[in-house]
């Protein structure tokens, strides 16, 4: 598929990961080094009721293909201070509650998020300290003409995360 725009005008802005408990997921990703840059729950009414997506942002429900009466909490997180860095968009759906099987590598659609790191062993220690279930310890691989130290783990809702440290040949 060819996009009808200049590829230099196309940039990844954010990746949405649904979660069952926003506070728990934010704490997990903060332990990995992410910073919260926007907590959308801060604009909730004083009565404590989560506004519907239709009340929150008219027109957004239709754009996303969800019922306007759906309720959610969300936060944007980013690695580092670059304002143009890709954002992690965490959403906890209050109504309707999400369902489905836990993530696995052979599922349709997004299977995992991969992060390039400078210190794979340090990332592994941070993930374990944050409670991540890791598939293996960091392992050296030779793949595609590169050498990489890599490991994968689950986030609190079983989204698969991959961490790669590229080594000099």
Short mmCIF file of C-alpha atoms in Angstrom, two decimals:
data_model
loop_
_atom_site.label_atom_id
_atom_site.label_comp_id
_atom_site.label_asym_id
_atom_site.label_seq_id
_atom_site.Cartn_x
_atom_site.Cartn_y
_atom_site.Cartn_z
CA UNK A 1 0.00 0.00 0.00
CA UNK A 2 1.34 3.42 -0.91
CA UNK A 3 0.31 6.33 1.27
CA UNK A 4 -0.76 9.49 -0.57
CA UNK A 5 1.75 11.62 1.34
CA UNK A 6 5.44 12.27 1.59
CA UNK A 7 6.99 9.69 3.95
CA UNK A 8 8.86 12.54 5.67
CA UNK A 9 5.46 13.90 6.70
CA UNK A 10 4.49 10.66 8.47
CA UNK A 11 5.67 10.00 12.03
CA UNK A 12 4.55 7.58 14.75
CA UNK A 13 2.71 9.68 17.39
CA UNK A 14 1.34 7.21 19.94
CA UNK A 15 0.62 3.56 20.56
CA UNK A 16 -2.51 2.61 22.51
CA UNK A 17 -2.29 -0.22 25.05
CA UNK A 18 -5.50 -1.09 26.87
CA UNK A 19 -5.09 -2.01 30.53
CA UNK A 20 -7.34 -3.32 33.30
CA UNK A 21 -6.01 -0.95 35.99
CA UNK A 22 -4.61 2.39 34.85
CA UNK A 23 -2.88 3.18 38.15
CA UNK A 24 -1.10 -0.19 38.21
CA UNK A 25 0.00 0.10 34.57
CA UNK A 26 1.21 3.69 34.98
CA UNK A 27 3.28 2.61 38.02
CA UNK A 28 4.74 -0.31 36.02
CA UNK A 29 5.76 1.81 33.03
CA UNK A 30 7.11 4.57 35.30
CA UNK A 31 9.35 1.91 36.90
CA UNK A 32 10.72 1.24 33.39
CA UNK A 33 11.56 4.93 32.93
CA UNK A 34 8.41 6.39 31.34
CA UNK A 35 7.09 9.79 32.45
CA UNK A 36 3.40 10.74 32.57
CA UNK A 37 2.93 13.73 30.29
CA UNK A 38 -0.88 13.88 30.34
CA UNK A 39 -3.31 12.28 32.80
CA UNK A 40 -6.73 12.57 31.20
CA UNK A 41 -8.49 11.65 34.47
CA UNK A 42 -7.46 15.04 35.90
CA UNK A 43 -10.40 16.72 34.12
CA UNK A 44 -13.10 14.49 35.64
CA UNK A 45 -16.06 16.16 37.39
CA UNK A 46 -15.90 16.68 41.16
CA UNK A 47 -18.68 14.10 41.71
CA UNK A 48 -16.15 11.34 40.86
CA UNK A 49 -18.16 10.05 37.89
CA UNK A 50 -16.06 9.15 34.87
CA UNK A 51 -17.49 11.09 31.94
CA UNK A 52 -18.50 9.18 28.83
CA UNK A 53 -16.22 9.40 25.84
CA UNK A 54 -19.00 11.35 24.09
CA UNK A 55 -19.12 13.89 26.93
CA UNK A 56 -15.34 14.08 27.17
CA UNK A 57 -14.60 14.74 23.49
CA UNK A 58 -17.59 15.02 21.14
CA UNK A 59 -16.91 13.13 17.89
CA UNK A 60 -14.07 10.98 19.28
CA UNK A 61 -16.26 7.90 19.85
CA UNK A 62 -17.29 7.85 16.20
CA UNK A 63 -13.68 8.29 15.04
CA UNK A 64 -12.55 5.38 17.26
CA UNK A 65 -15.58 3.21 16.44
CA UNK A 66 -16.78 2.92 20.05
CA UNK A 67 -20.14 3.64 21.68
CA UNK A 68 -20.36 7.30 22.81
CA UNK A 69 -21.59 6.07 26.22
CA UNK A 70 -18.33 4.19 26.84
CA UNK A 71 -16.32 5.34 29.87
CA UNK A 72 -12.55 5.28 30.19
CA UNK A 73 -9.50 6.61 32.01
CA UNK A 74 -6.32 7.36 30.12
CA UNK A 75 -2.78 8.67 30.40
CA UNK A 76 -0.04 9.53 27.92
CA UNK A 77 3.50 8.44 28.87
CA UNK A 78 6.79 9.12 27.11
CA UNK A 79 10.39 7.97 27.35
CA UNK A 80 12.85 10.85 27.63
CA UNK A 81 12.33 14.55 27.07
CA UNK A 82 12.02 14.69 23.27
CA UNK A 83 8.61 16.27 22.59
CA UNK A 84 8.45 14.35 19.29
CA UNK A 85 9.11 10.92 20.84
CA UNK A 86 6.43 8.26 20.41
CA UNK A 87 3.86 8.29 23.24
CA UNK A 88 2.44 5.28 25.06
CA UNK A 89 -1.34 5.81 25.37
CA UNK A 90 -2.68 3.69 28.26
CA UNK A 91 -6.47 3.32 28.45
CA UNK A 92 -8.53 1.62 31.15
CA UNK A 93 -12.02 0.97 29.80
CA UNK A 94 -14.50 1.36 32.66
CA UNK A 95 -17.59 0.64 30.53
CA UNK A 96 -17.68 -1.64 28.66
CA UNK A 97 -15.14 -3.82 30.45
CA UNK A 98 -12.55 -5.26 28.06
CA UNK A 99 -12.39 -8.97 27.38
CA UNK A 100 -10.40 -11.43 25.36
CA UNK A 101 -7.56 -13.84 25.78
CA UNK A 102 -4.14 -12.74 27.05
CA UNK A 103 -1.62 -11.65 24.42
CA UNK A 104 0.56 -14.22 22.71
CA UNK A 105 3.19 -13.87 20.03
CA UNK A 106 1.08 -15.45 17.26
CA UNK A 107 -2.08 -13.38 17.77
CA UNK A 108 -3.48 -11.18 15.00
CA UNK A 109 -2.73 -7.49 15.15
CA UNK A 110 -0.11 -5.99 17.44
CA UNK A 111 1.86 -8.78 19.08
CA UNK A 112 4.50 -6.85 21.03
CA UNK A 113 6.12 -3.48 21.67
CA UNK A 114 9.89 -3.36 21.20
CA UNK A 115 12.15 -0.85 22.92
CA UNK A 116 15.74 -0.11 21.93
CA UNK A 117 17.80 0.19 25.13
CA UNK A 118 21.41 1.06 25.89
CA UNK A 119 21.59 -1.34 28.85
CA UNK A 120 19.59 -4.55 28.39
CA UNK A 121 20.72 -6.01 31.71
CA UNK A 122 19.59 -2.83 33.51
CA UNK A 123 16.25 -2.90 31.68
CA UNK A 124 15.83 -6.54 32.70
CA UNK A 125 16.53 -5.72 36.36
CA UNK A 126 14.03 -2.82 36.22
CA UNK A 127 11.38 -5.06 34.62
CA UNK A 128 11.86 -7.80 37.23
CA UNK A 129 11.77 -5.22 40.05
CA UNK A 130 8.51 -3.86 38.59
CA UNK A 131 7.00 -7.37 38.75
CA UNK A 132 7.28 -8.32 35.08
CA UNK A 133 7.13 -11.98 34.11
CA UNK A 134 10.17 -12.36 31.82
CA UNK A 135 10.41 -15.17 29.27
CA UNK A 136 14.22 -15.43 29.58
CA UNK A 137 17.14 -13.46 30.94
CA UNK A 138 18.84 -11.15 28.41
CA UNK A 139 20.24 -13.32 25.62
CA UNK A 140 22.75 -12.54 22.85
CA UNK A 141 21.49 -13.13 19.30
CA UNK A 142 23.02 -12.72 15.85
CA UNK A 143 20.20 -11.69 13.55
CA UNK A 144 19.90 -9.72 10.33
CA UNK A 145 23.58 -8.85 10.30
CA UNK A 146 23.48 -7.43 13.83
CA UNK A 147 24.33 -8.63 17.31
CA UNK A 148 21.72 -7.95 19.95
CA UNK A 149 21.14 -8.61 23.60
CA UNK A 150 17.39 -9.10 23.99
CA UNK A 151 14.63 -10.29 26.33
CA UNK A 152 10.82 -10.22 26.40
CA UNK A 153 8.34 -9.92 29.26
CA UNK A 154 4.69 -9.26 29.98
CA UNK A 155 3.33 -5.98 31.30
CA UNK A 156 0.64 -6.25 34.03
CA UNK A 157 -2.06 -7.08 31.45
CA UNK A 158 0.13 -9.45 29.42
CA UNK A 159 1.07 -7.09 26.60
CA UNK A 160 4.38 -8.46 25.37
CA UNK A 161 7.32 -6.06 25.69
CA UNK A 162 10.68 -6.65 24.00
CA UNK A 163 13.94 -4.91 24.94
CA UNK A 164 16.89 -4.88 22.49
CA UNK A 165 20.42 -3.62 23.01
CA UNK A 166 22.32 -3.51 19.73
CA UNK A 167 25.97 -4.51 20.06
CA UNK A 168 28.85 -3.41 17.87
CA UNK A 169 29.93 -6.27 15.57
#
